[in-house]
Amino acid sequence: MSEASDTALLLVRVVLGVVMLAHGWNHWRGGGGISGTAGWFGGLGLTRPRLQAWLSVLTELGAGVLLLAGFLTSLACAAVLSVMLVAGLLAHRRNGFFVFKEGYEYVLVLGALAVALGAWGPGEYAVDEAADIGVTGWTGAGVVLGVGVVATAGLLAVFWRPRKES
């Protein structure tokens, strides 16, 4: 891979990592904090909303840190994908595509970027590369998709109880 490609991957990892850190920080310390996040999650039909709020914060902050370091990049991307799938399915899908209408546009882009980064790998400027543990190509994308989808399905199966429309 060229130096330009490795630098581009570093940029993608850093931006996605910072976005996830900001998202996690906001769920924890922004606006209504954990209580506000829990209230929102409860409104989406998730049981144990306070637990969900903390799991979301830990997942988003953890994925952000891992992406910044380029460490366990495929698993960090799987965490991003799972968070975006849950958000897309529970909060944004019913609003249509466009983000300015609270649609799923934004979460779709972040989720797709996570899968693509899984395929591309973390690049040369990453702990994964230094430790020779990077996973790339179809395997990397498969790890992101497999772990992300299974984690999402598990969370929804255990904690989602949608309200019946009257």
PDB file of N, CA and C in Angstrom, residues 92 95-107:
ATOM      1  N   HIS A  92     -34.179   5.663  13.677  1.00  0.00           N
ATOM      2  CA  HIS A  92     -34.148   6.466  12.447  1.00  0.00           C
ATOM      3  C   HIS A  92     -34.901   5.885  11.253  1.00  0.00           C
ATOM      4  N   ASN A  95     -38.205   7.298   9.972  1.00  0.00           N
ATOM      5  CA  ASN A  95     -38.184   8.698   9.548  1.00  0.00           C
ATOM      6  C   ASN A  95     -37.703   8.883   8.114  1.00  0.00           C
ATOM      7  N   GLY A  96     -37.429   7.797   7.418  1.00  0.00           N
ATOM      8  CA  GLY A  96     -36.954   7.909   6.042  1.00  0.00           C
ATOM      9  C   GLY A  96     -35.448   8.073   5.970  1.00  0.00           C
ATOM     10  N   PHE A  97     -34.967   8.468   4.824  1.00  0.00           N
ATOM     11  CA  PHE A  97     -33.539   8.488   4.542  1.00  0.00           C
ATOM     12  C   PHE A  97     -32.793   9.693   5.118  1.00  0.00           C
ATOM     13  N   PHE A  98     -33.300  10.889   4.932  1.00  0.00           N
ATOM     14  CA  PHE A  98     -32.507  12.098   5.169  1.00  0.00           C
ATOM     15  C   PHE A  98     -32.291  12.417   6.640  1.00  0.00           C
ATOM     16  N   VAL A  99     -31.036  12.733   6.967  1.00  0.00           N
ATOM     17  CA  VAL A  99     -30.655  13.022   8.342  1.00  0.00           C
ATOM     18  C   VAL A  99     -31.372  14.267   8.857  1.00  0.00           C
ATOM     19  N   PHE A 100     -31.644  15.257   8.002  1.00  0.00           N
ATOM     20  CA  PHE A 100     -32.308  16.471   8.481  1.00  0.00           C
ATOM     21  C   PHE A 100     -33.761  16.212   8.875  1.00  0.00           C
ATOM     22  N   LYS A 101     -34.265  15.021   8.557  1.00  0.00           N
ATOM     23  CA  LYS A 101     -35.596  14.599   9.006  1.00  0.00           C
ATOM     24  C   LYS A 101     -35.480  13.477  10.035  1.00  0.00           C
ATOM     25  N   GLU A 102     -34.310  13.389  10.683  1.00  0.00           N
ATOM     26  CA  GLU A 102     -34.016  12.338  11.661  1.00  0.00           C
ATOM     27  C   GLU A 102     -33.997  10.953  11.028  1.00  0.00           C
ATOM     28  N   GLY A 103     -33.679  10.886   9.738  1.00  0.00           N
ATOM     29  CA  GLY A 103     -33.625   9.620   9.018  1.00  0.00           C
ATOM     30  C   GLY A 103     -32.320   8.878   9.237  1.00  0.00           C
ATOM     31  N   TYR A 104     -32.141   7.802   8.501  1.00  0.00           N
ATOM     32  CA  TYR A 104     -31.030   6.881   8.720  1.00  0.00           C
ATOM     33  C   TYR A 104     -29.785   7.180   7.873  1.00  0.00           C
ATOM     34  N   GLU A 105     -29.758   8.261   7.154  1.00  0.00           N
ATOM     35  CA  GLU A 105     -28.640   8.606   6.272  1.00  0.00           C
ATOM     36  C   GLU A 105     -27.287   8.560   7.002  1.00  0.00           C
ATOM     37  N   TYR A 106     -27.184   9.241   8.115  1.00  0.00           N
ATOM     38  CA  TYR A 106     -25.937   9.351   8.873  1.00  0.00           C
ATOM     39  C   TYR A 106     -25.469   7.999   9.402  1.00  0.00           C
ATOM     40  N   VAL A 107     -26.380   7.239  10.017  1.00  0.00           N
ATOM     41  CA  VAL A 107     -25.972   5.947  10.576  1.00  0.00           C
ATOM     42  C   VAL A 107     -25.625   4.956   9.466  1.00  0.00           C
TER      43      VAL A 107
END
